[in-house]
Amino acid sequence: MEEKKILEVEVLETSYDMIKALKGVSLSALSGKLTCILGPNGAGKSTLLFTLAGILNSDRGKVIFDGEDITNQKTNDLVKKGLALVPENRLIFPHLTVKENLLAGAYARLAKERDTVEKDISTMYARFPVLKERSSQLGGTMSGGEQQMLAVARALMSKPKLLLMDEPSVGLAPMIVNEIFSIIKQLNAEGISIVLVEQNASKALEIGDYFYLLDQGKQIFG
Ligand code: ATP
């Protein structure tokens, strides 16, 4: 039986003004699998995730998500369709509390599903006990590892089918990196499809199912 593709990227090109950061990237991710995108600084990994998440527009190429052409759709529409990004350096809201950050992750569902959202926050607290302990602490005062957990939990609050993760290990101590990677593996085992961008190739190789290597805006392996 052929496995279902949750994501197909076809010769994607994205630029910053005159600089072409993606020069025709093609790749796919299978449903329920953990697909890793590796590559050095400046390879275009973050640009790729920004383009997939609707933060940047592509110049050419196509993105198919869950069977639908979503090329250059807006981020909030993509979140509603089940695509969530955990950005590099977490980018949690520093002046909002932990709980408010979690609520922000569910903004697309807040109006209609307030009760379910409260239940989902309890689920996040059970999964990440430190977030429960710190629910009224300002996001910006949490440690790097705690902020990474908050960023993951915030993305999960949108109930994603596909989680895009940009270098979750960046700037974290090895022990915390191990914890974050075991959380990623666990989420994937629970059925969430994941596309993980990493510079920490050895850690990614431990948990990934499929691998692509990007360099200078093109994939050179995968
Ligand atoms: P890193 O691992 O260091 O985060 P990366 O693989 O994620 O690198 P990108 O951040 O996607 O790489 O950068 C790809 C290219 O696009 C680089 O040449 C970078 O200098 C350029 N670039 C990224 N952001 C911008 C921007 N806002 N304006 C102009 N050029 C940019």
PDB file of C-alpha atoms in Angstrom, residues 19-146:
ATOM      1  CA  ILE A  19      18.584  37.303  -3.094  1.00  0.00           C
ATOM      2  CA  LYS A  20      17.177  33.959  -4.140  1.00  0.00           C
ATOM      3  CA  ALA A  21      17.244  31.852  -0.978  1.00  0.00           C
ATOM      4  CA  LEU A  22      15.369  28.811  -2.365  1.00  0.00           C
ATOM      5  CA  LYS A  23      16.415  27.814  -5.856  1.00  0.00           C
ATOM      6  CA  GLY A  24      13.976  25.068  -6.742  1.00  0.00           C
ATOM      7  CA  VAL A  25      13.497  22.823  -3.698  1.00  0.00           C
ATOM      8  CA  SER A  26      11.438  19.648  -4.162  1.00  0.00           C
ATOM      9  CA  LEU A  27      10.629  17.264  -1.368  1.00  0.00           C
ATOM     10  CA  SER A  28       7.792  15.380   0.239  1.00  0.00           C
ATOM     11  CA  ALA A  29       6.779  14.224   3.716  1.00  0.00           C
ATOM     12  CA  LEU A  30       4.763  11.115   4.474  1.00  0.00           C
ATOM     13  CA  SER A  31       1.832  11.167   6.823  1.00  0.00           C
ATOM     14  CA  GLY A  32       2.746  10.098  10.349  1.00  0.00           C
ATOM     15  CA  LYS A  33       6.478  10.183   9.656  1.00  0.00           C
ATOM     16  CA  LEU A  34       9.303  12.393  10.904  1.00  0.00           C
ATOM     17  CA  THR A  35      11.042  14.046   7.970  1.00  0.00           C
ATOM     18  CA  CYS A  36      14.290  15.887   8.709  1.00  0.00           C
ATOM     19  CA  ILE A  37      15.819  18.702   6.704  1.00  0.00           C
ATOM     20  CA  LEU A  38      19.478  19.140   7.459  1.00  0.00           C
ATOM     21  CA  GLY A  39      22.005  21.639   6.181  1.00  0.00           C
ATOM     22  CA  PRO A  40      24.552  24.296   7.119  1.00  0.00           C
ATOM     23  CA  ASN A  41      23.930  27.943   8.063  1.00  0.00           C
ATOM     24  CA  GLY A  42      22.315  29.882   5.273  1.00  0.00           C
ATOM     25  CA  ALA A  43      21.208  26.774   3.367  1.00  0.00           C
ATOM     26  CA  GLY A  44      17.641  28.058   3.190  1.00  0.00           C
ATOM     27  CA  LYS A  45      16.074  25.820   5.830  1.00  0.00           C
ATOM     28  CA  SER A  46      14.227  28.568   7.707  1.00  0.00           C
ATOM     29  CA  THR A  47      13.223  30.195   4.422  1.00  0.00           C
ATOM     30  CA  LEU A  48      11.678  26.896   3.373  1.00  0.00           C
ATOM     31  CA  LEU A  49       9.655  26.593   6.594  1.00  0.00           C
ATOM     32  CA  PHE A  50       8.579  30.257   6.401  1.00  0.00           C
ATOM     33  CA  THR A  51       7.371  29.662   2.857  1.00  0.00           C
ATOM     34  CA  LEU A  52       5.504  26.497   3.832  1.00  0.00           C
ATOM     35  CA  ALA A  53       3.884  28.302   6.774  1.00  0.00           C
ATOM     36  CA  GLY A  54       2.729  31.235   4.636  1.00  0.00           C
ATOM     37  CA  ILE A  55       5.039  33.787   6.240  1.00  0.00           C
ATOM     38  CA  LEU A  56       6.966  34.284   2.986  1.00  0.00           C
ATOM     39  CA  ASN A  57       5.535  34.044  -0.522  1.00  0.00           C
ATOM     40  CA  SER A  58       7.239  31.881  -3.118  1.00  0.00           C
ATOM     41  CA  ASP A  59       8.121  33.183  -6.593  1.00  0.00           C
ATOM     42  CA  ARG A  60       7.649  29.835  -8.285  1.00  0.00           C
ATOM     43  CA  GLY A  61       6.756  26.266  -7.448  1.00  0.00           C
ATOM     44  CA  LYS A  62       3.957  24.570  -5.619  1.00  0.00           C
ATOM     45  CA  VAL A  63       3.088  23.366  -2.107  1.00  0.00           C
ATOM     46  CA  ILE A  64       0.489  20.634  -1.670  1.00  0.00           C
ATOM     47  CA  PHE A  65      -0.677  20.004   1.904  1.00  0.00           C
ATOM     48  CA  ASP A  66      -3.001  17.106   2.667  1.00  0.00           C
ATOM     49  CA  GLY A  67      -3.970  16.901  -1.016  1.00  0.00           C
ATOM     50  CA  GLU A  68      -4.706  20.634  -1.431  1.00  0.00           C
ATOM     51  CA  ASP A  69      -2.663  23.233  -3.287  1.00  0.00           C
ATOM     52  CA  ILE A  70      -1.849  25.756  -0.532  1.00  0.00           C
ATOM     53  CA  THR A  71       0.845  27.710  -2.364  1.00  0.00           C
ATOM     54  CA  ASN A  72       1.125  31.243  -0.944  1.00  0.00           C
ATOM     55  CA  GLN A  73      -1.957  30.943   1.250  1.00  0.00           C
ATOM     56  CA  LYS A  74      -2.044  33.073   4.405  1.00  0.00           C
ATOM     57  CA  THR A  75      -0.658  31.770   7.684  1.00  0.00           C
ATOM     58  CA  ASN A  76      -3.924  31.968   9.624  1.00  0.00           C
ATOM     59  CA  ASP A  77      -5.741  29.962   6.941  1.00  0.00           C
ATOM     60  CA  LEU A  78      -2.966  27.372   7.010  1.00  0.00           C
ATOM     61  CA  VAL A  79      -3.166  27.085  10.800  1.00  0.00           C
ATOM     62  CA  LYS A  80      -6.901  26.365  10.466  1.00  0.00           C
ATOM     63  CA  LYS A  81      -6.073  23.652   7.917  1.00  0.00           C
ATOM     64  CA  GLY A  82      -3.692  21.969  10.346  1.00  0.00           C
ATOM     65  CA  LEU A  83      -0.254  23.354   9.562  1.00  0.00           C
ATOM     66  CA  ALA A  84       1.669  24.791  12.529  1.00  0.00           C
ATOM     67  CA  LEU A  85       5.182  26.204  12.832  1.00  0.00           C
ATOM     68  CA  VAL A  86       7.438  26.085  15.881  1.00  0.00           C
ATOM     69  CA  PRO A  87       9.847  28.857  14.879  1.00  0.00           C
ATOM     70  CA  GLU A  88      13.581  29.011  15.461  1.00  0.00           C
ATOM     71  CA  ASN A  89      14.462  30.690  18.775  1.00  0.00           C
ATOM     72  CA  ARG A  90      10.940  29.832  20.007  1.00  0.00           C
ATOM     73  CA  LEU A  91       9.500  33.343  19.418  1.00  0.00           C
ATOM     74  CA  ILE A  92       7.043  32.986  22.245  1.00  0.00           C
ATOM     75  CA  PHE A  93       5.253  36.167  23.334  1.00  0.00           C
ATOM     76  CA  PRO A  94       7.547  37.453  26.112  1.00  0.00           C
ATOM     77  CA  HIS A  95       5.010  39.777  27.749  1.00  0.00           C
ATOM     78  CA  LEU A  96       2.207  37.233  27.846  1.00  0.00           C
ATOM     79  CA  THR A  97       1.956  34.590  30.548  1.00  0.00           C
ATOM     80  CA  VAL A  98       2.491  30.925  29.775  1.00  0.00           C
ATOM     81  CA  LYS A  99      -1.268  30.353  29.737  1.00  0.00           C
ATOM     82  CA  GLU A 100      -1.856  33.363  27.476  1.00  0.00           C
ATOM     83  CA  ASN A 101       0.796  32.041  25.074  1.00  0.00           C
ATOM     84  CA  LEU A 102      -1.090  28.734  24.952  1.00  0.00           C
ATOM     85  CA  LEU A 103      -4.377  30.521  24.318  1.00  0.00           C
ATOM     86  CA  ALA A 104      -2.693  32.480  21.506  1.00  0.00           C
ATOM     87  CA  GLY A 105      -1.825  29.152  19.880  1.00  0.00           C
ATOM     88  CA  ALA A 106      -5.518  28.289  19.809  1.00  0.00           C
ATOM     89  CA  TYR A 107      -6.714  31.669  18.499  1.00  0.00           C
ATOM     90  CA  ALA A 108      -8.196  30.117  15.372  1.00  0.00           C
ATOM     91  CA  ARG A 109     -10.519  27.968  17.522  1.00  0.00           C
ATOM     92  CA  LEU A 110     -11.111  30.245  20.510  1.00  0.00           C
ATOM     93  CA  ALA A 111     -14.450  31.763  19.496  1.00  0.00           C
ATOM     94  CA  LYS A 112     -16.207  28.474  18.753  1.00  0.00           C
ATOM     95  CA  GLU A 113     -14.403  25.998  20.983  1.00  0.00           C
ATOM     96  CA  ARG A 114     -13.643  27.771  24.242  1.00  0.00           C
ATOM     97  CA  ASP A 115     -14.473  24.704  26.404  1.00  0.00           C
ATOM     98  CA  THR A 116     -12.348  22.367  24.298  1.00  0.00           C
ATOM     99  CA  VAL A 117      -9.512  24.873  24.364  1.00  0.00           C
ATOM    100  CA  GLU A 118      -9.558  24.899  28.189  1.00  0.00           C
ATOM    101  CA  LYS A 119      -9.444  21.089  28.123  1.00  0.00           C
ATOM    102  CA  ASP A 120      -6.524  21.172  25.687  1.00  0.00           C
ATOM    103  CA  ILE A 121      -4.635  23.515  28.001  1.00  0.00           C
ATOM    104  CA  SER A 122      -5.041  20.914  30.775  1.00  0.00           C
ATOM    105  CA  THR A 123      -3.713  18.286  28.361  1.00  0.00           C
ATOM    106  CA  MET A 124      -0.660  20.488  27.681  1.00  0.00           C
ATOM    107  CA  TYR A 125      -0.131  20.940  31.415  1.00  0.00           C
ATOM    108  CA  ALA A 126      -0.197  17.167  31.861  1.00  0.00           C
ATOM    109  CA  ARG A 127       2.297  16.702  29.024  1.00  0.00           C
ATOM    110  CA  PHE A 128       4.563  19.565  30.125  1.00  0.00           C
ATOM    111  CA  PRO A 129       4.226  19.826  33.945  1.00  0.00           C
ATOM    112  CA  VAL A 130       6.626  22.786  34.025  1.00  0.00           C
ATOM    113  CA  LEU A 131       4.076  24.830  32.051  1.00  0.00           C
ATOM    114  CA  LYS A 132       1.442  24.115  34.690  1.00  0.00           C
ATOM    115  CA  GLU A 133       3.787  25.165  37.492  1.00  0.00           C
ATOM    116  CA  ARG A 134       4.598  28.354  35.566  1.00  0.00           C
ATOM    117  CA  SER A 135       1.186  29.080  34.035  1.00  0.00           C
ATOM    118  CA  SER A 136       1.100  32.680  35.258  1.00  0.00           C
ATOM    119  CA  GLN A 137       4.807  33.427  34.678  1.00  0.00           C
ATOM    120  CA  LEU A 138       5.664  35.761  31.779  1.00  0.00           C
ATOM    121  CA  GLY A 139       6.900  33.785  28.767  1.00  0.00           C
ATOM    122  CA  GLY A 140      10.000  35.943  28.390  1.00  0.00           C
ATOM    123  CA  THR A 141      11.222  35.045  31.894  1.00  0.00           C
ATOM    124  CA  MET A 142      11.215  31.280  31.250  1.00  0.00           C
ATOM    125  CA  SER A 143      14.498  29.438  30.570  1.00  0.00           C
ATOM    126  CA  GLY A 144      15.439  28.499  27.003  1.00  0.00           C
ATOM    127  CA  GLY A 145      14.315  24.893  27.454  1.00  0.00           C
ATOM    128  CA  GLU A 146      11.047  25.938  29.081  1.00  0.00           C
TER     129      GLU A 146
END
